[in-house]
PDB file of N, CA and C in Angstrom:
ATOM      1  N   MET A   1       0.836  -1.179   0.000  1.00  0.00           N
ATOM      2  CA  MET A   1       0.000   0.000   0.000  1.00  0.00           C
ATOM      3  C   MET A   1       0.883   1.245   0.000  1.00  0.00           C
ATOM      4  N   LEU A   2       0.462   2.222  -0.762  1.00  0.00           N
ATOM      5  CA  LEU A   2       1.146   3.510  -0.803  1.00  0.00           C
ATOM      6  C   LEU A   2       0.186   4.535  -0.215  1.00  0.00           C
ATOM      7  N   ASN A   3       0.590   5.152   0.896  1.00  0.00           N
ATOM      8  CA  ASN A   3      -0.233   6.162   1.557  1.00  0.00           C
ATOM      9  C   ASN A   3       0.283   7.539   1.179  1.00  0.00           C
ATOM     10  N   ILE A   4      -0.628   8.408   0.753  1.00  0.00           N
ATOM     11  CA  ILE A   4      -0.271   9.754   0.334  1.00  0.00           C
ATOM     12  C   ILE A   4      -1.106  10.731   1.152  1.00  0.00           C
ATOM     13  N   LYS A   5      -0.439  11.742   1.700  1.00  0.00           N
ATOM     14  CA  LYS A   5      -1.126  12.768   2.472  1.00  0.00           C
ATOM     15  C   LYS A   5      -0.547  14.117   2.075  1.00  0.00           C
ATOM     16  N   SER A   6      -1.400  15.116   1.914  1.00  0.00           N
ATOM     17  CA  SER A   6      -0.959  16.431   1.457  1.00  0.00           C
ATOM     18  C   SER A   6      -1.784  17.524   2.129  1.00  0.00           C
ATOM     19  N   ASP A   7      -1.214  18.708   2.223  1.00  0.00           N
ATOM     20  CA  ASP A   7      -1.952  19.867   2.725  1.00  0.00           C
ATOM     21  C   ASP A   7      -2.851  20.449   1.631  1.00  0.00           C
ATOM     22  N   VAL A   8      -2.601  20.044   0.391  1.00  0.00           N
ATOM     23  CA  VAL A   8      -3.337  20.521  -0.777  1.00  0.00           C
ATOM     24  C   VAL A   8      -4.099  19.332  -1.367  1.00  0.00           C
ATOM     25  N   ALA A   9      -5.192  19.593  -2.055  1.00  0.00           N
ATOM     26  CA  ALA A   9      -5.979  18.517  -2.671  1.00  0.00           C
ATOM     27  C   ALA A   9      -5.127  17.732  -3.674  1.00  0.00           C
ATOM     28  N   LEU A  10      -5.279  16.420  -3.657  1.00  0.00           N
ATOM     29  CA  LEU A  10      -4.598  15.532  -4.599  1.00  0.00           C
ATOM     30  C   LEU A  10      -5.488  15.348  -5.820  1.00  0.00           C
ATOM     31  N   LYS A  11      -4.898  15.411  -7.016  1.00  0.00           N
ATOM     32  CA  LYS A  11      -5.698  15.256  -8.245  1.00  0.00           C
ATOM     33  C   LYS A  11      -5.446  13.929  -8.948  1.00  0.00           C
ATOM     34  N   ALA A  12      -4.160  13.556  -9.111  1.00  0.00           N
ATOM     35  CA  ALA A  12      -3.841  12.338  -9.861  1.00  0.00           C
ATOM     36  C   ALA A  12      -2.450  11.855  -9.495  1.00  0.00           C
ATOM     37  N   ILE A  13      -2.196  10.585  -9.795  1.00  0.00           N
ATOM     38  CA  ILE A  13      -0.866  10.019  -9.601  1.00  0.00           C
ATOM     39  C   ILE A  13      -0.524   9.170 -10.814  1.00  0.00           C
ATOM     40  N   LYS A  14       0.717   9.275 -11.254  1.00  0.00           N
ATOM     41  CA  LYS A  14       1.257   8.412 -12.296  1.00  0.00           C
ATOM     42  C   LYS A  14       2.481   7.733 -11.707  1.00  0.00           C
ATOM     43  N   ILE A  15       2.539   6.415 -11.849  1.00  0.00           N
ATOM     44  CA  ILE A  15       3.646   5.642 -11.298  1.00  0.00           C
ATOM     45  C   ILE A  15       4.458   5.068 -12.448  1.00  0.00           C
ATOM     46  N   TYR A  16       5.784   5.253 -12.351  1.00  0.00           N
ATOM     47  CA  TYR A  16       6.716   4.822 -13.394  1.00  0.00           C
ATOM     48  C   TYR A  16       7.704   3.816 -12.823  1.00  0.00           C
ATOM     49  N   SER A  17       8.093   2.847 -13.649  1.00  0.00           N
ATOM     50  CA  SER A  17       9.128   1.889 -13.258  1.00  0.00           C
ATOM     51  C   SER A  17      10.489   2.576 -13.335  1.00  0.00           C
ATOM     52  N   ILE A  18      11.518   1.900 -12.886  1.00  0.00           N
ATOM     53  CA  ILE A  18      12.884   2.433 -12.917  1.00  0.00           C
ATOM     54  C   ILE A  18      13.341   2.690 -14.357  1.00  0.00           C
ATOM     55  N   THR A  19      12.737   2.001 -15.319  1.00  0.00           N
ATOM     56  CA  THR A  19      13.104   2.191 -16.728  1.00  0.00           C
ATOM     57  C   THR A  19      12.329   3.334 -17.381  1.00  0.00           C
ATOM     58  N   GLY A  20      11.400   3.953 -16.634  1.00  0.00           N
ATOM     59  CA  GLY A  20      10.638   5.077 -17.156  1.00  0.00           C
ATOM     60  C   GLY A  20       9.300   4.711 -17.764  1.00  0.00           C
ATOM     61  N   LYS A  21       8.930   3.439 -17.727  1.00  0.00           N
ATOM     62  CA  LYS A  21       7.645   3.003 -18.269  1.00  0.00           C
ATOM     63  C   LYS A  21       6.533   3.302 -17.258  1.00  0.00           C
ATOM     64  N   MET A  22       5.452   3.966 -17.723  1.00  0.00           N
ATOM     65  CA  MET A  22       4.327   4.219 -16.835  1.00  0.00           C
ATOM     66  C   MET A  22       3.602   2.901 -16.577  1.00  0.00           C
ATOM     67  N   VAL A  23       3.466   2.537 -15.304  1.00  0.00           N
ATOM     68  CA  VAL A  23       2.867   1.254 -14.946  1.00  0.00           C
ATOM     69  C   VAL A  23       1.498   1.399 -14.297  1.00  0.00           C
ATOM     70  N   ARG A  24       1.159   2.618 -13.902  1.00  0.00           N
ATOM     71  CA  ARG A  24      -0.158   2.818 -13.277  1.00  0.00           C
ATOM     72  C   ARG A  24      -0.490   4.304 -13.245  1.00  0.00           C
ATOM     73  N   THR A  25      -1.769   4.602 -13.391  1.00  0.00           N
ATOM     74  CA  THR A  25      -2.257   5.968 -13.249  1.00  0.00           C
ATOM     75  C   THR A  25      -3.602   5.920 -12.543  1.00  0.00           C
ATOM     76  N   ASP A  26      -3.812   6.846 -11.632  1.00  0.00           N
ATOM     77  CA  ASP A  26      -5.068   6.905 -10.874  1.00  0.00           C
ATOM     78  C   ASP A  26      -5.472   8.351 -10.662  1.00  0.00           C
ATOM     79  N   LYS A  27      -6.772   8.600 -10.657  1.00  0.00           N
ATOM     80  CA  LYS A  27      -7.287   9.904 -10.254  1.00  0.00           C
ATOM     81  C   LYS A  27      -7.441   9.876  -8.741  1.00  0.00           C
ATOM     82  N   LEU A  28      -7.136  10.984  -8.107  1.00  0.00           N
ATOM     83  CA  LEU A  28      -7.227  11.076  -6.657  1.00  0.00           C
ATOM     84  C   LEU A  28      -8.197  12.184  -6.288  1.00  0.00           C
ATOM     85  N   ASN A  29      -8.691  12.132  -5.058  1.00  0.00           N
ATOM     86  CA  ASN A  29      -9.634  13.128  -4.588  1.00  0.00           C
ATOM     87  C   ASN A  29      -9.403  13.332  -3.096  1.00  0.00           C
ATOM     88  N   GLY A  30      -9.334  14.568  -2.667  1.00  0.00           N
ATOM     89  CA  GLY A  30      -9.129  14.860  -1.251  1.00  0.00           C
ATOM     90  C   GLY A  30      -7.666  15.093  -0.939  1.00  0.00           C
ATOM     91  N   GLN A  31      -7.348  15.121   0.349  1.00  0.00           N
ATOM     92  CA  GLN A  31      -5.980  15.391   0.786  1.00  0.00           C
ATOM     93  C   GLN A  31      -5.253  14.143   1.259  1.00  0.00           C
ATOM     94  N   GLN A  32      -5.913  12.993   1.168  1.00  0.00           N
ATOM     95  CA  GLN A  32      -5.314  11.746   1.624  1.00  0.00           C
ATOM     96  C   GLN A  32      -5.787  10.615   0.727  1.00  0.00           C
ATOM     97  N   SER A  33      -4.884   9.692   0.412  1.00  0.00           N
ATOM     98  CA  SER A  33      -5.250   8.571  -0.442  1.00  0.00           C
ATOM     99  C   SER A  33      -4.364   7.370  -0.131  1.00  0.00           C
ATOM    100  N   THR A  34      -4.908   6.185  -0.318  1.00  0.00           N
ATOM    101  CA  THR A  34      -4.156   4.943  -0.175  1.00  0.00           C
ATOM    102  C   THR A  34      -4.310   4.163  -1.476  1.00  0.00           C
ATOM    103  N   ILE A  35      -3.180   3.736  -2.036  1.00  0.00           N
ATOM    104  CA  ILE A  35      -3.185   3.017  -3.310  1.00  0.00           C
ATOM    105  C   ILE A  35      -2.634   1.612  -3.087  1.00  0.00           C
ATOM    106  N   ASN A  36      -3.374   0.617  -3.554  1.00  0.00           N
ATOM    107  CA  ASN A  36      -2.953  -0.771  -3.455  1.00  0.00           C
ATOM    108  C   ASN A  36      -1.965  -1.080  -4.580  1.00  0.00           C
ATOM    109  N   LEU A  37      -0.743  -1.432  -4.224  1.00  0.00           N
ATOM    110  CA  LEU A  37       0.305  -1.706  -5.208  1.00  0.00           C
ATOM    111  C   LEU A  37       0.631  -3.194  -5.319  1.00  0.00           C
ATOM    112  N   SER A  38      -0.285  -4.057  -4.895  1.00  0.00           N
ATOM    113  CA  SER A  38      -0.004  -5.498  -4.886  1.00  0.00           C
ATOM    114  C   SER A  38       0.249  -6.052  -6.283  1.00  0.00           C
ATOM    115  N   ALA A  39      -0.255  -5.415  -7.325  1.00  0.00           N
ATOM    116  CA  ALA A  39      -0.065  -5.899  -8.698  1.00  0.00           C
ATOM    117  C   ALA A  39       1.329  -5.560  -9.246  1.00  0.00           C
ATOM    118  N   LEU A  40       2.050  -4.668  -8.580  1.00  0.00           N
ATOM    119  CA  LEU A  40       3.390  -4.292  -9.050  1.00  0.00           C
ATOM    120  C   LEU A  40       4.440  -5.249  -8.523  1.00  0.00           C
ATOM    121  N   ALA A  41       5.430  -5.526  -9.350  1.00  0.00           N
ATOM    122  CA  ALA A  41       6.553  -6.363  -8.932  1.00  0.00           C
ATOM    123  C   ALA A  41       7.426  -5.584  -7.952  1.00  0.00           C
ATOM    124  N   PRO A  42       8.143  -6.270  -7.070  1.00  0.00           N
ATOM    125  CA  PRO A  42       9.067  -5.567  -6.183  1.00  0.00           C
ATOM    126  C   PRO A  42      10.101  -4.790  -6.998  1.00  0.00           C
ATOM    127  N   GLY A  43      10.454  -3.612  -6.516  1.00  0.00           N
ATOM    128  CA  GLY A  43      11.445  -2.804  -7.212  1.00  0.00           C
ATOM    129  C   GLY A  43      11.357  -1.344  -6.845  1.00  0.00           C
ATOM    130  N   ILE A  44      12.082  -0.521  -7.599  1.00  0.00           N
ATOM    131  CA  ILE A  44      12.115   0.924  -7.391  1.00  0.00           C
ATOM    132  C   ILE A  44      11.163   1.584  -8.385  1.00  0.00           C
ATOM    133  N   TYR A  45      10.368   2.513  -7.876  1.00  0.00           N
ATOM    134  CA  TYR A  45       9.382   3.211  -8.693  1.00  0.00           C
ATOM    135  C   TYR A  45       9.452   4.715  -8.420  1.00  0.00           C
ATOM    136  N   PHE A  46       8.897   5.466  -9.349  1.00  0.00           N
ATOM    137  CA  PHE A  46       8.783   6.909  -9.199  1.00  0.00           C
ATOM    138  C   PHE A  46       7.318   7.275  -9.343  1.00  0.00           C
ATOM    139  N   ALA A  47       6.855   8.187  -8.493  1.00  0.00           N
ATOM    140  CA  ALA A  47       5.475   8.649  -8.565  1.00  0.00           C
ATOM    141  C   ALA A  47       5.467  10.140  -8.862  1.00  0.00           C
ATOM    142  N   ASN A  48       4.632  10.538  -9.792  1.00  0.00           N
ATOM    143  CA  ASN A  48       4.407  11.946 -10.093  1.00  0.00           C
ATOM    144  C   ASN A  48       2.985  12.249  -9.630  1.00  0.00           C
ATOM    145  N   ILE A  49       2.869  13.057  -8.579  1.00  0.00           N
ATOM    146  CA  ILE A  49       1.577  13.341  -7.959  1.00  0.00           C
ATOM    147  C   ILE A  49       1.153  14.756  -8.333  1.00  0.00           C
ATOM    148  N   SER A  50       0.024  14.876  -9.016  1.00  0.00           N
ATOM    149  CA  SER A  50      -0.525  16.178  -9.389  1.00  0.00           C
ATOM    150  C   SER A  50      -1.375  16.714  -8.249  1.00  0.00           C
ATOM    151  N   LEU A  51      -1.156  17.983  -7.910  1.00  0.00           N
ATOM    152  CA  LEU A  51      -1.862  18.615  -6.803  1.00  0.00           C
ATOM    153  C   LEU A  51      -2.884  19.618  -7.319  1.00  0.00           C
ATOM    154  N   GLY A  52      -3.861  19.939  -6.488  1.00  0.00           N
ATOM    155  CA  GLY A  52      -4.931  20.846  -6.859  1.00  0.00           C
ATOM    156  C   GLY A  52      -4.496  22.275  -7.094  1.00  0.00           C
ATOM    157  N   ASP A  53      -3.307  22.660  -6.620  1.00  0.00           N
ATOM    158  CA  ASP A  53      -2.844  24.029  -6.821  1.00  0.00           C
ATOM    159  C   ASP A  53      -2.051  24.188  -8.121  1.00  0.00           C
ATOM    160  N   GLY A  54      -2.079  23.154  -8.978  1.00  0.00           N
ATOM    161  CA  GLY A  54      -1.381  23.215 -10.262  1.00  0.00           C
ATOM    162  C   GLY A  54       0.050  22.732 -10.206  1.00  0.00           C
ATOM    163  N   LYS A  55       0.554  22.437  -9.029  1.00  0.00           N
ATOM    164  CA  LYS A  55       1.923  21.940  -8.871  1.00  0.00           C
ATOM    165  C   LYS A  55       1.914  20.414  -8.887  1.00  0.00           C
ATOM    166  N   SER A  56       3.111  19.845  -8.913  1.00  0.00           N
ATOM    167  CA  SER A  56       3.225  18.395  -8.811  1.00  0.00           C
ATOM    168  C   SER A  56       4.441  18.059  -7.960  1.00  0.00           C
ATOM    169  N   GLU A  57       4.394  16.883  -7.381  1.00  0.00           N
ATOM    170  CA  GLU A  57       5.482  16.368  -6.549  1.00  0.00           C
ATOM    171  C   GLU A  57       5.976  15.075  -7.170  1.00  0.00           C
ATOM    172  N   LYS A  58       7.287  14.888  -7.183  1.00  0.00           N
ATOM    173  CA  LYS A  58       7.884  13.640  -7.646  1.00  0.00           C
ATOM    174  C   LYS A  58       8.489  12.927  -6.449  1.00  0.00           C
ATOM    175  N   VAL A  59       8.172  11.638  -6.343  1.00  0.00           N
ATOM    176  CA  VAL A  59       8.603  10.846  -5.200  1.00  0.00           C
ATOM    177  C   VAL A  59       9.162   9.513  -5.685  1.00  0.00           C
ATOM    178  N   LYS A  60      10.267   9.105  -5.098  1.00  0.00           N
ATOM    179  CA  LYS A  60      10.858   7.785  -5.367  1.00  0.00           C
ATOM    180  C   LYS A  60      10.468   6.870  -4.208  1.00  0.00           C
ATOM    181  N   PHE A  61      10.066   5.621  -4.534  1.00  0.00           N
ATOM    182  CA  PHE A  61       9.750   4.673  -3.474  1.00  0.00           C
ATOM    183  C   PHE A  61      10.148   3.264  -3.882  1.00  0.00           C
ATOM    184  N   ILE A  62      10.295   2.418  -2.883  1.00  0.00           N
ATOM    185  CA  ILE A  62      10.671   1.010  -3.109  1.00  0.00           C
ATOM    186  C   ILE A  62       9.499   0.142  -2.703  1.00  0.00           C
ATOM    187  N   LYS A  63       9.101  -0.750  -3.598  1.00  0.00           N
ATOM    188  CA  LYS A  63       8.054  -1.717  -3.279  1.00  0.00           C
ATOM    189  C   LYS A  63       8.715  -3.042  -2.959  1.00  0.00           C
ATOM    190  N   ASN A  64       8.481  -3.544  -1.776  1.00  0.00           N
ATOM    191  CA  ASN A  64       9.074  -4.836  -1.354  1.00  0.00           C
ATOM    192  C   ASN A  64       8.215  -6.000  -1.781  1.00  0.00           C
TER     193      ASN A  64
END
């Protein structure tokens, strides 16, 4: 599970593999979200999270 919490509304998330391939995209709503990542293989991923204020955050995470 990937838990996301923000002071600003969350709009969307795109998850990329270490090779840059987009492996998942989801629309988000509110300031908190939990995403089930059980379908992803273990490894290193990058998330690009779009925020309601027009900005975005990039995050690196490891799925065990």
